């Protein structure tokens, strides 16, 4: 069989359902091979960045590896942002990238750049196929590396001259990733550390969701009876009204949880990724740390680890829960939880308020969503508000990019979400800046027959940058613009588009859209500045 046929067989062997991409000359044979697959659906998108974002969110929600495809040169550079985002957000993604034949690598050549070196800083592993017979082992290693904690992206470059070579079709068997758990001595040392402190504060990161350990975490919290806070990407890991839920931390400004952390004498940090925020911003007192994660702790002045429990988080928490943990009941002083709820506007809107503030929009969405609703946030000032105010009904029901934090992820991310979870309703919330970055992917979604809701917040500015510049300079520059009529633009793609300017209008359109399971609805919100 030719190399690309074997490569596709290897993808099928890995359980791949979708490949997102744009075909170019150097991957024509791979596209031809994909066309023969009865298992894999190739989804031709409108921009390679969108392909990588789709693979990212699909991988995050399906617990499989998302796969994206591009050709060399500009196709590869377009793919780069989404691949980098997958690495920093710890989403399992494999990028397949066409390349010029090796005979062109030794001199200046049309569209040729060293893709292996270009992708090395933004992937867990970047490699080029140098011998056609290595395809099965490279594919198997790529999927293994992408899924191994902490998950991330892998880039495989395929030079064009290898595509049609004939090799044996021998995909390697897929074997489970090994799990490890801390030894009993480590569990007992951790228990002793907790026992020696009066005020532990639990900080939870996205590793808990990746390892499906939310139930074990809840048991751990209720055994310990100590306050809990979580990162942006971990929202939903605790019920909204849980008495020990002190909501979200990790904000650059006005982080209302910090007084509680400063009052603690021990931080129990579970599955937290430093990419969301460095410890110097939330452990200014350099409190001792009990580190519970899949990997050993990163060395950091503001992260003074006293005990490490390294291994599968779910199983580690099970062992802790069986160890007769000491009760450490305490609550931060000064009514901190109510202060946080007020500062983050977690309380529901006042009955007579019809303002179209983002917070009221989020409360409206919360009121009408089902348990399985997935909300995807784009990047901008609205991401900060969503991280503060919006309370999803379960883990992995709010998708926020807080690693690379690239604008433009919401619309392609909604496509990835619907393909991963076809029975779950999806709402993506984007600013006018992020919306137009990948707006063309609405055509992709429409062609696939998908159904979801797009909320576009229209204020004709990059609001976060406006706020930052006004604070720093007293004025802003280069961060405002004019927008098209989003509703007419939506209709040109064959989807419903409606402009709303009051909360009642938004609520009525939202309810109608939630009952429509066979179409895409865009709600443009005229924001009040």
Coordinates of C-alpha atoms in Angstrom, one line a residue:
X1 CA 0.0 0.0 0.0
X2 CA 1.1 3.6 -0.6
X3 CA 2.3 5.5 2.5
X4 CA -0.8 7.7 2.7
X5 CA -3.1 4.7 2.6
X6 CA -1.1 3.2 5.5
X7 CA -1.2 6.5 7.4
X8 CA -5.0 6.6 7.1
X9 CA -5.2 3.0 8.3
X10 CA -3.1 4.0 11.3
X11 CA -5.5 6.9 12.0
X12 CA -8.4 4.5 11.9
X13 CA -6.5 2.2 14.2
X14 CA -6.3 5.1 16.7
X15 CA -10.1 5.6 16.6
X16 CA -10.0 8.9 14.6
X17 CA -13.5 10.0 13.5
X18 CA -12.7 13.4 12.0
X19 CA -9.8 15.2 10.3
X20 CA -10.1 19.0 10.0
X21 CA -8.1 20.8 7.4
X22 CA -7.4 22.4 4.0
X23 CA -5.9 20.4 1.2
X24 CA -2.9 21.6 -0.8
X25 CA -0.7 20.1 -3.5
X26 CA 1.6 18.4 -1.0
X27 CA -1.2 16.5 0.7
X28 CA -3.3 15.5 -2.4
X29 CA -2.4 11.8 -1.9
X30 CA -3.4 12.0 1.8
X31 CA -6.7 13.5 0.8
X32 CA -7.2 10.8 -1.8
X33 CA -6.5 8.1 0.9
X34 CA -8.9 9.8 3.4
X35 CA -11.6 9.7 0.7
X36 CA -11.5 5.9 0.8
X37 CA -12.0 5.7 4.6
X38 CA -15.4 4.6 5.8
X39 CA -14.6 5.5 9.4
X40 CA -13.0 9.0 9.1
X41 CA -14.9 12.0 7.9
X42 CA -12.6 14.7 6.4
X43 CA -14.0 18.1 7.1
X44 CA -12.7 20.8 4.8
X45 CA -12.6 24.1 6.6
X46 CA -12.2 27.7 5.6
X47 CA -8.9 28.5 7.4
X48 CA -6.3 26.3 8.9
X49 CA -6.4 28.1 12.2
X50 CA -10.1 27.1 12.5
X51 CA -9.1 23.5 11.7
X52 CA -6.7 23.4 14.7
X53 CA -9.3 25.1 17.0
X54 CA -11.9 22.5 16.0
X55 CA -9.4 19.7 16.7
X56 CA -8.6 21.3 20.1
X57 CA -12.1 21.5 21.4
X58 CA -13.1 18.2 19.9
X59 CA -10.2 16.5 21.7
X60 CA -10.9 18.3 24.9
X61 CA -14.6 17.1 25.0
X62 CA -14.4 13.7 23.3
X63 CA -11.4 12.5 25.3
X64 CA -9.9 11.4 22.0
X65 CA -7.2 13.0 19.9
X66 CA -8.3 15.8 17.6
X67 CA -6.6 15.7 14.2
X68 CA -6.0 18.6 11.8
X69 CA -4.3 18.8 8.4
X70 CA -2.6 21.5 6.3
X71 CA -0.2 21.7 3.5
X72 CA 3.3 23.4 3.7
X73 CA 4.2 27.1 3.9
X74 CA 1.3 29.4 4.6
X75 CA -1.0 26.4 5.3
X76 CA 1.4 25.3 8.1
X77 CA 1.9 28.9 9.5
X78 CA -1.9 29.3 9.6
X79 CA -2.2 26.1 11.5
X80 CA 0.4 27.2 14.0
X81 CA -1.7 29.3 16.3
X82 CA -4.3 26.6 17.0
X83 CA -1.6 24.0 17.5
X84 CA 0.1 26.3 20.0
X85 CA -3.2 26.8 21.8
X86 CA -3.7 23.1 22.1
X87 CA -0.3 22.7 23.7
X88 CA -0.9 25.4 26.3
X89 CA -4.5 24.4 27.0
X90 CA -3.4 20.8 27.3
X91 CA -5.7 19.5 24.6
X92 CA -4.7 16.3 22.7
X93 CA -4.1 17.2 19.1
X94 CA -2.1 15.7 16.2
X95 CA -1.3 18.0 13.3
X96 CA -0.5 16.4 9.9
X97 CA 1.4 18.8 7.7
X98 CA 2.5 18.4 4.1
X99 CA 6.0 19.4 3.1
X100 CA 8.1 19.8 0.0
X101 CA 10.0 16.7 -1.1
X102 CA 13.3 16.1 0.6
X103 CA 15.2 16.9 -2.6
X104 CA 14.2 20.6 -2.1
X105 CA 15.3 20.9 1.5
X106 CA 18.9 21.8 0.9
X107 CA 18.3 25.1 -0.9
X108 CA 16.0 28.0 -1.1
X109 CA 12.8 26.7 -2.5
X110 CA 9.2 27.7 -3.2
X111 CA 7.1 27.7 0.1
X112 CA 9.7 25.6 1.9
X113 CA 10.5 26.4 5.5
X114 CA 11.8 24.1 8.3
X115 CA 8.4 23.1 9.7
X116 CA 9.9 20.7 12.3
X117 CA 11.9 23.5 13.9
X118 CA 8.9 25.9 13.5
X119 CA 6.5 23.7 15.4
X120 CA 9.0 22.5 18.1
X121 CA 8.3 25.3 20.6
X122 CA 4.5 24.9 20.3
X123 CA 4.2 21.1 20.5
X124 CA 5.1 18.3 22.8
X125 CA 6.8 16.6 19.8
X126 CA 7.5 17.8 16.3
X127 CA 8.9 15.3 13.8
X128 CA 9.3 14.7 10.1
X129 CA 8.8 11.3 8.4
X130 CA 12.3 10.5 7.0
X131 CA 11.7 6.9 6.1
X132 CA 8.4 5.7 4.8
X133 CA 8.5 2.5 6.8
X134 CA 8.4 4.4 10.0
X135 CA 4.9 5.8 9.5
X136 CA 3.1 3.2 11.8
X137 CA 5.5 3.8 14.7
X138 CA 5.4 7.6 14.3
X139 CA 1.6 7.7 14.3
X140 CA 1.4 5.4 17.3
X141 CA 3.9 7.5 19.2
X142 CA 2.2 10.8 18.2
X143 CA -1.2 9.7 19.6
X144 CA 0.5 8.4 22.7
X145 CA 2.4 11.6 23.3
X146 CA -0.6 13.8 22.6
X147 CA -2.8 12.0 25.2
X148 CA -0.1 11.4 27.8
X149 CA -0.4 13.8 30.8
X150 CA -0.1 16.6 30.4
X151 CA -1.8 16.3 27.0
X152 CA -0.9 18.6 24.2
X153 CA -0.2 18.9 20.5
X154 CA 2.1 16.9 18.2
X155 CA 3.1 17.9 14.7
X156 CA 4.0 15.3 12.0
X157 CA 5.5 16.6 8.7
X158 CA 5.1 14.4 5.6
X159 CA 7.4 15.2 2.6
X160 CA 5.6 14.9 -0.6
X161 CA 8.1 12.4 -2.2
X162 CA 7.2 9.8 0.5
X163 CA 3.4 9.9 -0.1
X164 CA 3.3 7.3 -3.0
X165 CA 6.0 5.0 -1.8
X166 CA 4.8 1.4 -1.2
X167 CA 5.2 0.0 2.3
X168 CA 3.5 -2.8 4.4
X169 CA 0.3 -2.0 6.1
X170 CA 1.1 -2.7 9.8
X171 CA -0.6 -0.3 12.3
X172 CA 0.8 -0.8 15.8
X173 CA -1.5 -2.0 18.5
X174 CA -3.1 0.7 20.7
X175 CA -2.2 0.1 24.3
X176 CA -3.5 2.0 27.3
X177 CA -1.3 4.6 28.9
X178 CA 0.2 3.5 32.2
X179 CA -1.2 4.9 35.4
X180 CA 0.7 5.4 38.6
X181 CA -0.3 6.3 42.2
X182 CA 1.7 7.6 45.1
X183 CA 3.0 5.0 47.6
X184 CA 1.3 4.7 50.9
X185 CA 4.1 6.4 52.7
X186 CA 3.5 9.5 50.6
X187 CA -0.2 9.4 51.3
X188 CA 0.5 9.3 55.0
X189 CA 3.0 12.1 54.8
X190 CA 0.4 14.3 53.0
X191 CA -2.1 13.4 55.7
X192 CA 0.4 14.4 58.4
X193 CA 1.1 17.7 56.6
X194 CA -2.7 18.5 56.5
X195 CA -3.0 17.5 60.2
X196 CA -0.2 19.9 61.1
X197 CA -2.0 23.0 59.7
X198 CA -5.2 24.6 60.8
X199 CA -6.4 26.4 57.7
X200 CA -5.8 24.5 54.4
X201 CA -7.2 26.2 51.3
X202 CA -7.8 23.9 48.2
X203 CA -6.9 25.2 44.8
X204 CA -8.2 23.2 41.9
X205 CA -7.0 23.2 38.3
X206 CA -8.0 21.6 35.0
X207 CA -6.1 18.4 35.6
X208 CA -9.0 17.3 37.8
X209 CA -11.4 17.6 34.8
X210 CA -8.9 16.0 32.4
X211 CA -8.6 13.0 34.7
X212 CA -12.4 12.9 35.4
X213 CA -11.8 13.2 39.1
X214 CA -14.7 15.7 40.0
X215 CA -16.6 13.1 42.1
X216 CA -13.4 12.2 44.1
X217 CA -12.6 15.9 44.5
X218 CA -16.0 16.6 46.0
X219 CA -15.6 13.7 48.5
X220 CA -12.1 15.0 49.4
X221 CA -13.5 18.5 50.0
X222 CA -16.4 17.3 52.1
X223 CA -14.0 15.1 54.2
X224 CA -11.7 18.0 54.8
X225 CA -14.4 20.8 55.1
X226 CA -11.9 23.5 53.9
X227 CA -12.6 26.2 51.4
X228 CA -12.0 25.7 47.7
X229 CA -11.3 27.9 44.7
X230 CA -10.7 26.9 41.1
X231 CA -9.1 28.2 37.9
X232 CA -10.9 29.6 34.8
X233 CA -10.7 26.2 33.0
X234 CA -12.0 24.3 36.0
X235 CA -15.4 26.0 36.3
X236 CA -18.2 23.6 37.0
X237 CA -16.1 21.3 39.1
X238 CA -18.2 22.3 42.1
X239 CA -21.9 23.0 42.3
X240 CA -22.7 26.8 42.3
X241 CA -24.1 26.9 45.8
X242 CA -21.8 24.4 47.5
X243 CA -21.0 26.0 50.9
X244 CA -17.2 25.6 50.4
X245 CA -17.1 26.9 46.8
X246 CA -15.2 30.2 46.8
X247 CA -15.4 30.4 43.0
X248 CA -12.7 31.4 40.6
X249 CA -9.2 32.7 41.1
X250 CA -6.5 33.7 38.7
X251 CA -7.5 37.2 37.7
X252 CA -4.8 39.8 37.0
X253 CA -6.9 42.5 38.7
X254 CA -9.5 42.5 41.5
X255 CA -9.0 38.8 42.4
X256 CA -11.5 38.7 45.2
X257 CA -10.4 35.2 46.4
X258 CA -6.9 36.4 47.4
X259 CA -7.8 37.6 51.0
X260 CA -8.9 34.0 51.7
X261 CA -5.7 32.5 50.3
X262 CA -3.7 35.0 52.4
X263 CA -5.6 33.8 55.5
X264 CA -4.7 30.2 54.9
X265 CA -1.6 28.4 56.3
X266 CA -1.5 25.6 53.7
X267 CA -2.4 25.4 50.0
X268 CA -3.6 22.1 48.7
X269 CA -3.1 22.5 44.9
X270 CA -4.7 19.8 42.8
X271 CA -4.2 19.5 39.0
X272 CA -3.3 23.1 38.5
X273 CA -1.5 24.2 35.4
X274 CA 0.8 27.2 35.8
X275 CA -0.1 28.3 32.3
X276 CA -3.3 29.7 33.8
X277 CA -1.4 31.9 36.3
X278 CA 1.9 31.8 38.0
X279 CA 2.0 31.3 41.8
X280 CA 3.6 34.7 42.5
X281 CA 0.2 36.2 41.8
X282 CA -1.8 34.0 44.2
X283 CA 0.8 32.8 46.8
X284 CA 2.4 36.1 47.7
X285 CA 3.0 34.9 51.3
X286 CA 4.8 31.8 50.0
X287 CA 2.6 29.4 52.0
X288 CA 3.6 25.8 52.0
X289 CA 2.1 23.6 49.3
X290 CA 0.7 20.1 49.1
X291 CA 1.1 19.3 45.4
X292 CA -1.3 16.8 43.9
X293 CA -0.8 16.3 40.2
X294 CA 0.1 13.9 37.4
X295 CA 3.6 15.4 37.1
X296 CA 6.1 16.6 39.7
X297 CA 5.9 20.2 40.7
X298 CA 7.6 22.9 38.7
X299 CA 10.3 24.6 40.8
X300 CA 9.1 28.1 41.8
X301 CA 10.0 30.5 44.6
X302 CA 6.3 31.1 45.3
X303 CA 5.5 27.4 45.1
X304 CA 7.3 25.9 48.2
X305 CA 6.2 22.3 47.9
X306 CA 6.5 20.4 51.2
X307 CA 4.8 17.1 50.0
X308 CA 4.1 15.9 46.4
X309 CA 1.6 13.3 45.5
X310 CA 2.4 12.5 41.8
X311 CA 0.2 10.1 39.8
X312 CA -3.3 9.6 38.5
X313 CA -5.4 12.4 40.2
X314 CA -8.6 10.4 40.4
X315 CA -6.8 7.4 42.1
X316 CA -4.7 9.7 44.3
X317 CA -7.9 11.4 45.7
X318 CA -9.5 8.0 46.2
X319 CA -6.5 6.9 48.4
X320 CA -6.7 10.2 50.3
X321 CA -10.4 9.7 50.9
X322 CA -9.7 6.3 52.3
X323 CA -7.1 7.5 54.7
X324 CA -9.3 9.0 57.4
X325 CA -8.4 12.6 56.7
X326 CA -8.4 15.0 59.6
X327 CA -11.3 17.5 59.7
X328 CA -10.1 21.0 59.0
X329 CA -13.3 23.0 59.2
X330 CA -12.8 26.8 58.7
X331 CA -14.2 29.6 56.8
X332 CA -12.3 32.8 55.7
X333 CA -13.4 35.8 57.8
X334 CA -15.3 38.9 56.8
X335 CA -18.0 37.1 54.9
X336 CA -15.6 36.5 52.0
X337 CA -17.9 34.2 50.0
X338 CA -20.6 36.9 49.9
X339 CA -18.0 39.5 49.0
X340 CA -16.9 37.3 46.1
X341 CA -20.4 36.7 44.9
X342 CA -21.0 40.5 44.9
X343 CA -17.7 41.4 43.3
X344 CA -18.1 38.7 40.5
X345 CA -21.9 39.5 40.2
X346 CA -22.8 35.8 40.8
X347 CA -26.1 36.9 42.3
X348 CA -28.9 36.8 39.8
X349 CA -30.0 40.1 38.2
X350 CA -32.5 42.3 40.0
X351 CA -36.1 41.6 38.8
X352 CA -36.7 45.1 37.3
X353 CA -33.3 45.3 35.5
X354 CA -33.4 45.1 31.7
X355 CA -29.8 46.1 31.1
X356 CA -27.9 44.2 28.4
X357 CA -24.8 44.1 30.5
X358 CA -22.8 40.9 29.9
X359 CA -23.4 39.8 33.4
X360 CA -27.2 39.9 32.9
X361 CA -26.8 38.1 29.6
X362 CA -24.9 35.4 31.5
X363 CA -27.5 35.1 34.2
X364 CA -30.1 34.8 31.4
X365 CA -28.2 32.0 29.8
X366 CA -27.8 30.2 33.2
X367 CA -31.5 30.4 33.8
X368 CA -32.4 28.6 30.5
X369 CA -29.6 26.1 30.0
X370 CA -29.9 22.4 30.5
X371 CA -27.5 20.3 32.5
X372 CA -25.6 19.2 29.4
X373 CA -25.3 22.7 27.9
X374 CA -21.7 23.5 26.6
X375 CA -20.7 27.2 26.6
X376 CA -17.6 28.2 24.7
X377 CA -16.0 31.6 25.5
X378 CA -13.8 33.5 23.0
X379 CA -11.0 35.6 24.3
X380 CA -11.4 39.2 25.3
X381 CA -12.9 41.2 28.2
X382 CA -16.0 39.0 28.1
X383 CA -13.8 36.0 28.9
X384 CA -12.9 37.6 32.2
X385 CA -16.6 38.3 33.0
X386 CA -17.5 34.8 32.1
X387 CA -14.8 33.4 34.3
X388 CA -16.2 35.5 37.2
X389 CA -20.0 35.4 36.7
X390 CA -21.1 32.4 34.7
X391 CA -21.6 29.2 36.7
X392 CA -21.9 26.0 34.5
X393 CA -23.8 23.1 35.7
X394 CA -21.0 20.6 35.6
X395 CA -17.3 20.1 34.7
X396 CA -16.3 20.6 31.0
X397 CA -19.5 22.4 30.3
X398 CA -17.6 25.7 29.9
X399 CA -14.7 25.8 27.5
X400 CA -12.3 28.7 28.1
X401 CA -8.9 29.0 26.4
X402 CA -6.6 30.3 29.2
X403 CA -3.3 29.1 28.0
X404 CA -2.3 30.7 24.7
X405 CA -5.7 32.5 25.0
X406 CA -6.1 33.2 21.3
X407 CA -9.0 35.2 19.9
X408 CA -11.1 33.5 17.3
X409 CA -11.5 30.1 19.0
X410 CA -15.3 30.3 19.7
X411 CA -16.9 29.7 16.4
X412 CA -14.6 26.8 15.2
X413 CA -14.6 25.6 18.8
X414 CA -18.4 25.3 18.6
X415 CA -18.0 23.0 15.6
X416 CA -15.6 20.8 17.5
X417 CA -17.9 20.7 20.4
X418 CA -21.0 19.7 18.4
X419 CA -19.0 16.9 16.7
X420 CA -17.7 15.6 20.0
X421 CA -21.0 15.9 21.8
X422 CA -23.8 15.9 19.1
X423 CA -26.6 15.6 21.5
X424 CA -25.5 18.5 23.8
X425 CA -26.7 22.1 23.0
X426 CA -23.8 24.5 22.4
X427 CA -23.6 28.3 22.9
X428 CA -20.5 30.2 21.9
X429 CA -20.0 33.7 23.2
X430 CA -17.6 36.0 21.2
X431 CA -16.7 39.6 20.9
X432 CA -16.9 41.4 17.6
X433 CA -13.1 41.2 17.4
X434 CA -12.9 37.5 17.8
X435 CA -16.0 36.8 15.8
X436 CA -14.7 38.1 12.5
X437 CA -11.4 36.2 12.8
X438 CA -13.0 32.9 12.0
X439 CA -16.6 33.9 10.9
X440 CA -16.1 32.0 7.7
X441 CA -16.3 28.7 9.6
X442 CA -20.1 29.3 9.8
X443 CA -20.2 28.0 6.3
X444 CA -18.4 24.9 7.5
X445 CA -20.9 24.4 10.3
X446 CA -23.9 25.0 8.0
X447 CA -22.5 22.5 5.4
X448 CA -22.2 19.9 8.2
X449 CA -25.8 20.5 9.3
X450 CA -24.8 21.5 12.8
X451 CA -26.9 23.4 15.2
X452 CA -25.7 25.9 17.9
X453 CA -26.1 29.5 19.1
X454 CA -23.6 32.3 18.4
X455 CA -23.7 35.3 20.7
X456 CA -21.8 38.3 19.2
X457 CA -21.1 41.1 21.7
X458 CA -20.9 44.2 19.5
X459 CA -19.2 47.3 21.0
X460 CA -16.9 48.2 18.0
X461 CA -13.8 47.9 20.1
X462 CA -11.2 45.6 21.7
X463 CA -12.8 46.3 25.1
X464 CA -10.1 44.8 27.3
X465 CA -7.4 46.8 25.5
X466 CA -9.5 50.0 25.7
X467 CA -9.8 49.5 29.5
X468 CA -6.1 48.8 29.9
X469 CA -5.0 51.8 27.8
X470 CA -7.4 54.1 29.5
X471 CA -6.1 53.0 32.9
X472 CA -2.5 53.3 31.9
X473 CA -2.6 56.4 29.6
X474 CA -5.9 58.1 30.2
X475 CA -6.8 57.5 26.6
X476 CA -6.8 54.7 24.0
X477 CA -5.5 54.3 20.5
X478 CA -5.7 51.7 17.7
X479 CA -8.3 49.5 19.5
X480 CA -11.6 50.7 18.0
X481 CA -13.2 49.8 14.6
X482 CA -16.4 49.7 12.6
X483 CA -18.4 46.5 12.2
X484 CA -20.5 45.0 9.4
X485 CA -24.2 44.2 10.1
X486 CA -23.7 40.9 11.8
X487 CA -27.3 39.9 11.3
X488 CA -27.2 40.4 7.5
X489 CA -23.8 38.7 7.4
X490 CA -25.3 35.7 9.2
X491 CA -28.2 35.6 6.8
X492 CA -25.8 35.6 3.9
X493 CA -24.5 32.3 5.3
X494 CA -28.0 30.9 5.4
X495 CA -28.4 31.1 9.2
X496 CA -30.8 33.1 11.5
X497 CA -29.4 36.4 12.6
X498 CA -31.1 38.8 15.0
X499 CA -30.0 42.1 16.6
X500 CA -31.1 42.7 20.2
X501 CA -30.7 45.8 22.4
X502 CA -32.7 44.8 25.5
X503 CA -32.5 41.8 27.9
X504 CA -36.1 40.8 27.2
X505 CA -35.3 40.6 23.5
X506 CA -32.2 38.5 24.2
X507 CA -34.1 36.2 26.4
X508 CA -36.9 35.6 23.9
X509 CA -34.5 34.9 21.0
X510 CA -32.4 32.7 23.2
X511 CA -35.5 30.6 24.3
X512 CA -36.6 30.2 20.6
X513 CA -33.0 29.2 19.6
X514 CA -32.7 26.6 22.3
X515 CA -35.8 24.9 21.1
X516 CA -34.5 24.8 17.5
X517 CA -32.3 21.8 17.2
X518 CA -31.7 21.9 13.4
X519 CA -30.2 25.3 12.7
X520 CA -27.6 27.9 13.7
X521 CA -28.8 31.1 15.3
X522 CA -26.7 34.2 15.7
X523 CA -27.7 36.8 18.3
X524 CA -26.0 40.1 17.9
X525 CA -26.1 42.1 21.1
X526 CA -25.7 45.9 20.9
X527 CA -23.6 46.4 24.0
X528 CA -24.0 49.5 26.2
X529 CA -20.6 51.1 26.7

